[in-house]
mmCIF file of C-alpha atoms in Angstrom:
data_model
loop_
_atom_site.group_PDB
_atom_site.id
_atom_site.type_symbol
_atom_site.label_atom_id
_atom_site.label_comp_id
_atom_site.label_asym_id
_atom_site.label_seq_id
_atom_site.Cartn_x
_atom_site.Cartn_y
_atom_site.Cartn_z
ATOM 1 C CA UNK A 1 -3.785 5.776 -14.010
ATOM 2 C CA UNK A 2 -0.554 5.127 -12.399
ATOM 3 C CA UNK A 3 1.051 2.890 -14.958
ATOM 4 C CA UNK A 4 0.267 -0.361 -13.160
ATOM 5 C CA UNK A 5 -2.599 -2.506 -14.521
ATOM 6 C CA UNK A 6 -4.188 -5.275 -12.726
ATOM 7 C CA UNK A 7 -6.727 -7.918 -14.219
ATOM 8 C CA UNK A 8 -9.380 -9.176 -13.610
ATOM 9 C CA UNK A 9 -10.757 -6.240 -11.346
ATOM 10 C CA UNK A 10 -13.098 -8.628 -9.606
ATOM 11 C CA UNK A 11 -12.958 -12.481 -9.377
ATOM 12 C CA UNK A 12 -15.141 -14.828 -7.627
ATOM 13 C CA UNK A 13 -13.876 -18.405 -7.306
ATOM 14 C CA UNK A 14 -14.803 -21.609 -5.616
ATOM 15 C CA UNK A 15 -12.496 -23.421 -3.387
ATOM 16 C CA UNK A 16 -11.393 -25.956 -5.650
ATOM 17 C CA UNK A 17 -10.738 -23.518 -8.710
ATOM 18 C CA UNK A 18 -7.562 -22.606 -9.979
ATOM 19 C CA UNK A 19 -7.240 -18.879 -11.331
ATOM 20 C CA UNK A 20 -4.411 -16.282 -11.946
ATOM 21 C CA UNK A 21 -4.136 -12.662 -11.234
ATOM 22 C CA UNK A 22 -2.199 -10.703 -13.584
ATOM 23 C CA UNK A 23 -0.312 -7.338 -13.093
ATOM 24 C CA UNK A 24 1.425 -5.333 -15.790
ATOM 25 C CA UNK A 25 3.674 -2.266 -15.511
ATOM 26 C CA UNK A 26 5.251 -0.224 -18.236
ATOM 27 C CA UNK A 27 7.121 2.128 -16.096
ATOM 28 C CA UNK A 28 10.642 0.584 -16.401
ATOM 29 C CA UNK A 29 10.594 -0.520 -12.787
ATOM 30 C CA UNK A 30 12.865 -3.176 -11.512
ATOM 31 C CA UNK A 31 10.922 -4.371 -8.460
ATOM 32 C CA UNK A 32 7.213 -5.744 -8.018
ATOM 33 C CA UNK A 33 5.153 -6.659 -5.240
ATOM 34 C CA UNK A 34 1.995 -8.519 -4.165
ATOM 35 C CA UNK A 35 0.112 -7.120 -1.321
ATOM 36 C CA UNK A 36 -3.049 -8.311 0.313
ATOM 37 C CA UNK A 37 -5.626 -5.892 2.046
ATOM 38 C CA UNK A 38 -8.230 -7.442 4.174
ATOM 39 C CA UNK A 39 -10.824 -5.439 6.347
ATOM 40 C CA UNK A 40 -9.353 -3.538 9.120
ATOM 41 C CA UNK A 41 -5.999 -4.939 8.652
ATOM 42 C CA UNK A 42 -2.652 -3.128 7.186
ATOM 43 C CA UNK A 43 -1.698 -3.804 3.757
ATOM 44 C CA UNK A 44 0.203 -7.055 4.041
ATOM 45 C CA UNK A 45 3.265 -7.500 1.776
ATOM 46 C CA UNK A 46 3.108 -11.160 0.343
ATOM 47 C CA UNK A 47 5.931 -11.388 -2.302
ATOM 48 C CA UNK A 48 8.858 -9.158 -3.563
ATOM 49 C CA UNK A 49 10.419 -9.530 -6.930
ATOM 50 C CA UNK A 50 13.655 -7.641 -7.873
ATOM 51 C CA UNK A 51 14.923 -8.058 -11.317
ATOM 52 C CA UNK A 52 12.662 -10.906 -11.854
ATOM 53 C CA UNK A 53 13.859 -12.985 -8.771
ATOM 54 C CA UNK A 54 11.822 -13.580 -5.835
ATOM 55 C CA UNK A 55 13.544 -11.782 -2.829
ATOM 56 C CA UNK A 56 11.022 -12.064 -0.295
ATOM 57 C CA UNK A 57 8.121 -14.312 0.690
ATOM 58 C CA UNK A 58 6.286 -13.318 3.883
ATOM 59 C CA UNK A 59 5.197 -16.567 4.996
ATOM 60 C CA UNK A 60 2.511 -16.948 2.437
ATOM 61 C CA UNK A 61 0.726 -20.244 2.136
ATOM 62 C CA UNK A 62 1.550 -22.480 -0.900
ATOM 63 C CA UNK A 63 -1.666 -22.152 -2.240
ATOM 64 C CA UNK A 64 -0.324 -18.662 -3.481
ATOM 65 C CA UNK A 65 2.085 -19.031 -5.998
ATOM 66 C CA UNK A 66 3.717 -15.944 -7.757
ATOM 67 C CA UNK A 67 5.454 -15.774 -11.175
ATOM 68 C CA UNK A 68 7.553 -13.152 -12.577
ATOM 69 C CA UNK A 69 8.280 -13.999 -16.253
ATOM 70 C CA UNK A 70 9.839 -10.724 -17.126
ATOM 71 C CA UNK A 71 10.122 -7.254 -15.531
ATOM 72 C CA UNK A 72 7.129 -5.889 -16.672
ATOM 73 C CA UNK A 73 4.712 -8.811 -15.750
ATOM 74 C CA UNK A 74 3.720 -10.428 -12.471
ATOM 75 C CA UNK A 75 1.205 -13.037 -11.793
ATOM 76 C CA UNK A 76 -0.383 -14.808 -8.688
ATOM 77 C CA UNK A 77 -1.567 -18.084 -9.193
ATOM 78 C CA UNK A 78 -4.366 -19.346 -6.996
ATOM 79 C CA UNK A 79 -5.333 -22.854 -6.120
ATOM 80 C CA UNK A 80 -7.643 -24.490 -3.514
ATOM 81 C CA UNK A 81 -8.188 -21.148 -1.767
ATOM 82 C CA UNK A 82 -10.256 -20.670 1.470
ATOM 83 C CA UNK A 83 -12.971 -18.100 2.149
ATOM 84 C CA UNK A 84 -10.631 -16.102 4.538
ATOM 85 C CA UNK A 85 -8.477 -15.399 1.540
ATOM 86 C CA UNK A 86 -11.116 -13.143 0.112
ATOM 87 C CA UNK A 87 -9.468 -9.659 -0.024
ATOM 88 C CA UNK A 88 -8.144 -6.930 -2.120
ATOM 89 C CA UNK A 89 -5.032 -8.149 -3.862
ATOM 90 C CA UNK A 90 -2.888 -5.033 -4.982
ATOM 91 C CA UNK A 91 0.220 -5.294 -7.289
ATOM 92 C CA UNK A 92 2.869 -2.420 -7.019
ATOM 93 C CA UNK A 93 6.086 -1.628 -8.711
ATOM 94 C CA UNK A 94 9.013 0.675 -7.784
ATOM 95 C CA UNK A 95 12.151 1.862 -9.534
ATOM 96 C CA UNK A 96 14.291 -0.427 -7.220
ATOM 97 C CA UNK A 97 13.379 -2.782 -4.288
ATOM 98 C CA UNK A 98 13.218 -0.960 -0.983
ATOM 99 C CA UNK A 99 11.567 2.405 0.225
ATOM 100 C CA UNK A 100 11.273 4.328 -2.784
ATOM 101 C CA UNK A 101 7.914 5.206 -3.914
ATOM 102 C CA UNK A 102 5.853 2.371 -5.053
ATOM 103 C CA UNK A 103 3.135 2.610 -7.710
ATOM 104 C CA UNK A 104 -0.087 0.531 -7.143
ATOM 105 C CA UNK A 105 -2.481 -1.111 -9.523
ATOM 106 C CA UNK A 106 -6.196 -0.891 -8.662
ATOM 107 C CA UNK A 107 -6.357 -4.278 -7.249
ATOM 108 C CA UNK A 108 -8.351 -7.487 -7.852
ATOM 109 C CA UNK A 109 -11.232 -7.920 -5.372
ATOM 110 C CA UNK A 110 -11.265 -11.598 -4.859
ATOM 111 C CA UNK A 111 -14.226 -13.601 -3.374
ATOM 112 C CA UNK A 112 -13.751 -17.149 -2.458
ATOM 113 C CA UNK A 113 -17.083 -19.069 -2.067
ATOM 114 C CA UNK B 1 3.918 -7.068 15.993
ATOM 115 C CA UNK B 2 2.611 -4.215 14.163
ATOM 116 C CA UNK B 3 5.478 -1.805 13.176
ATOM 117 C CA UNK B 4 3.267 0.993 11.869
ATOM 118 C CA UNK B 5 0.059 2.060 13.668
ATOM 119 C CA UNK B 6 -2.536 4.363 12.726
ATOM 120 C CA UNK B 7 -4.822 4.501 15.810
ATOM 121 C CA UNK B 8 -7.613 6.567 14.591
ATOM 122 C CA UNK B 9 -9.655 4.504 12.177
ATOM 123 C CA UNK B 10 -11.637 7.637 11.130
ATOM 124 C CA UNK B 11 -11.546 11.364 11.119
ATOM 125 C CA UNK B 12 -14.237 13.972 10.118
ATOM 126 C CA UNK B 13 -13.186 17.681 9.272
ATOM 127 C CA UNK B 14 -15.194 20.836 7.951
ATOM 128 C CA UNK B 15 -14.214 21.900 4.493
ATOM 129 C CA UNK B 16 -11.459 24.746 4.856
ATOM 130 C CA UNK B 17 -10.283 23.516 8.209
ATOM 131 C CA UNK B 18 -6.969 21.417 8.968
ATOM 132 C CA UNK B 19 -6.832 17.672 8.870
ATOM 133 C CA UNK B 20 -4.421 16.144 10.950
ATOM 134 C CA UNK B 21 -3.492 12.429 10.517
ATOM 135 C CA UNK B 22 -1.276 10.519 12.955
ATOM 136 C CA UNK B 23 0.780 7.545 12.616
ATOM 137 C CA UNK B 24 3.228 5.866 15.210
ATOM 138 C CA UNK B 25 5.953 3.367 14.497
ATOM 139 C CA UNK B 26 8.092 1.097 16.292
ATOM 140 C CA UNK B 27 10.979 0.236 14.086
ATOM 141 C CA UNK B 28 13.815 2.640 14.419
ATOM 142 C CA UNK B 29 15.429 1.148 11.356
ATOM 143 C CA UNK B 30 12.958 2.944 8.839
ATOM 144 C CA UNK B 31 14.805 5.301 6.751
ATOM 145 C CA UNK B 32 11.887 6.949 5.342
ATOM 146 C CA UNK B 33 8.148 7.381 5.627
ATOM 147 C CA UNK B 34 5.470 7.760 3.056
ATOM 148 C CA UNK B 35 1.790 8.594 2.950
ATOM 149 C CA UNK B 36 -0.589 7.165 0.546
ATOM 150 C CA UNK B 37 -4.326 7.852 -0.551
ATOM 151 C CA UNK B 38 -6.823 5.383 -1.348
ATOM 152 C CA UNK B 39 -10.348 6.049 -2.957
ATOM 153 C CA UNK B 40 -12.699 3.181 -2.884
ATOM 154 C CA UNK B 41 -12.178 0.728 -5.779
ATOM 155 C CA UNK B 42 -8.723 2.017 -6.602
ATOM 156 C CA UNK B 43 -5.262 1.214 -5.467
ATOM 157 C CA UNK B 44 -3.198 3.412 -3.118
ATOM 158 C CA UNK B 45 -1.626 6.535 -4.593
ATOM 159 C CA UNK B 46 1.556 8.098 -3.371
ATOM 160 C CA UNK B 47 1.038 11.516 -1.857
ATOM 161 C CA UNK B 48 4.119 12.786 0.111
ATOM 162 C CA UNK B 49 7.271 11.231 1.830
ATOM 163 C CA UNK B 50 9.925 12.419 4.372
ATOM 164 C CA UNK B 51 13.467 11.037 4.898
ATOM 165 C CA UNK B 52 14.296 10.061 8.598
ATOM 166 C CA UNK B 53 17.010 12.684 8.694
ATOM 167 C CA UNK B 54 14.313 15.420 8.236
ATOM 168 C CA UNK B 55 11.565 16.837 10.462
ATOM 169 C CA UNK B 56 9.057 18.321 7.947
ATOM 170 C CA UNK B 57 8.420 18.202 4.284
ATOM 171 C CA UNK B 58 5.731 20.381 2.583
ATOM 172 C CA UNK B 59 4.035 19.863 -0.823
ATOM 173 C CA UNK B 60 1.264 22.330 -1.407
ATOM 174 C CA UNK B 61 -1.673 21.689 0.933
ATOM 175 C CA UNK B 62 0.115 18.670 2.267
ATOM 176 C CA UNK B 63 2.757 18.772 5.023
ATOM 177 C CA UNK B 64 4.378 15.922 6.906
ATOM 178 C CA UNK B 65 6.098 16.219 10.206
ATOM 179 C CA UNK B 66 8.299 13.647 11.699
ATOM 180 C CA UNK B 67 9.220 13.366 15.434
ATOM 181 C CA UNK B 68 11.834 10.619 15.625
ATOM 182 C CA UNK B 69 12.338 10.777 19.464
ATOM 183 C CA UNK B 70 8.550 10.031 19.708
ATOM 184 C CA UNK B 71 8.541 7.732 16.848
ATOM 185 C CA UNK B 72 5.518 9.709 15.546
ATOM 186 C CA UNK B 73 4.474 11.207 12.316
ATOM 187 C CA UNK B 74 1.669 13.200 11.155
ATOM 188 C CA UNK B 75 0.150 14.538 7.805
ATOM 189 C CA UNK B 76 -1.512 17.963 7.721
ATOM 190 C CA UNK B 77 -3.727 18.875 5.105
ATOM 191 C CA UNK B 78 -4.777 22.604 4.953
ATOM 192 C CA UNK B 79 -7.151 23.644 3.854
ATOM 193 C CA UNK B 80 -9.113 20.567 3.599
ATOM 194 C CA UNK B 81 -11.308 19.899 0.709
ATOM 195 C CA UNK B 82 -14.089 17.438 0.032
ATOM 196 C CA UNK B 83 -12.107 15.508 -2.691
ATOM 197 C CA UNK B 84 -9.329 14.752 0.061
ATOM 198 C CA UNK B 85 -12.063 12.345 1.737
ATOM 199 C CA UNK B 86 -10.272 9.062 1.199
ATOM 200 C CA UNK B 87 -8.488 6.532 3.283
ATOM 201 C CA UNK B 88 -4.838 7.552 4.191
ATOM 202 C CA UNK B 89 -2.208 4.922 4.909
ATOM 203 C CA UNK B 90 1.243 5.658 6.382
ATOM 204 C CA UNK B 91 4.149 3.614 5.685
ATOM 205 C CA UNK B 92 7.630 2.990 6.875
ATOM 206 C CA UNK B 93 10.352 2.168 4.580
ATOM 207 C CA UNK B 94 13.562 -0.139 4.848
ATOM 208 C CA UNK B 95 14.149 -2.555 2.225
ATOM 209 C CA UNK B 96 10.411 -2.754 1.888
ATOM 210 C CA UNK B 97 7.192 -0.804 2.895
ATOM 211 C CA UNK B 98 5.392 -1.541 5.963
ATOM 212 C CA UNK B 99 1.905 -0.201 6.046
ATOM 213 C CA UNK B 100 -0.444 0.838 8.859
ATOM 214 C CA UNK B 101 -4.046 0.040 8.963
ATOM 215 C CA UNK B 102 -5.244 3.458 7.564
ATOM 216 C CA UNK B 103 -7.235 6.446 8.541
ATOM 217 C CA UNK B 104 -10.680 7.223 6.854
ATOM 218 C CA UNK B 105 -10.858 10.856 6.244
ATOM 219 C CA UNK B 106 -14.286 12.542 5.486
ATOM 220 C CA UNK B 107 -14.309 16.182 4.697
ATOM 221 C CA UNK B 108 -17.787 17.643 5.292
ATOM 222 C CA UNK B 109 -18.759 20.733 2.710
#
């Protein structure tokens, strides 16, 4: 248990569906991140939030929409996804933005059909 | 451009022997480097880090070596145990973490 909780653990959705991934941390961290892990690829950083403000958006398509309502919660809203978006989506948090140790959640395994 | 590269997708080692996982990087602005370990169906967990101003950091069975001139780092695990079997990710840090593709380590009993 790293202190970062993601729900759901698994999600299957159709290309026309809208769903949301949730991440919660109670570590008192100020930065939160969304990463995507696809087979045989590096962990890809999608979004960075620092003190609830989005500070980085790594050219992620608009069908992925993050939301950070407070320092403990982070959402990833999904709509009209493509099958190639199927991947493991990982949330992480760290004390501050940058190269400090990040704590990861267990991930949401997303399958788009 | 892949800034952090782990060229060995997998490594198999006998229990009790040394495991050496390698990582190369291209970004000279990284100010530190981290190793994460990932079991199936779990998120990565932090293992050990090293500042770019050091060349070695040791924590129990785990030692990370950094060769800045070669832009290379390695993780040594000794002695290796079956519970060490996992995917190991190397990451470089500036204002964010950039990860490699990971190396799957299998420690055979």
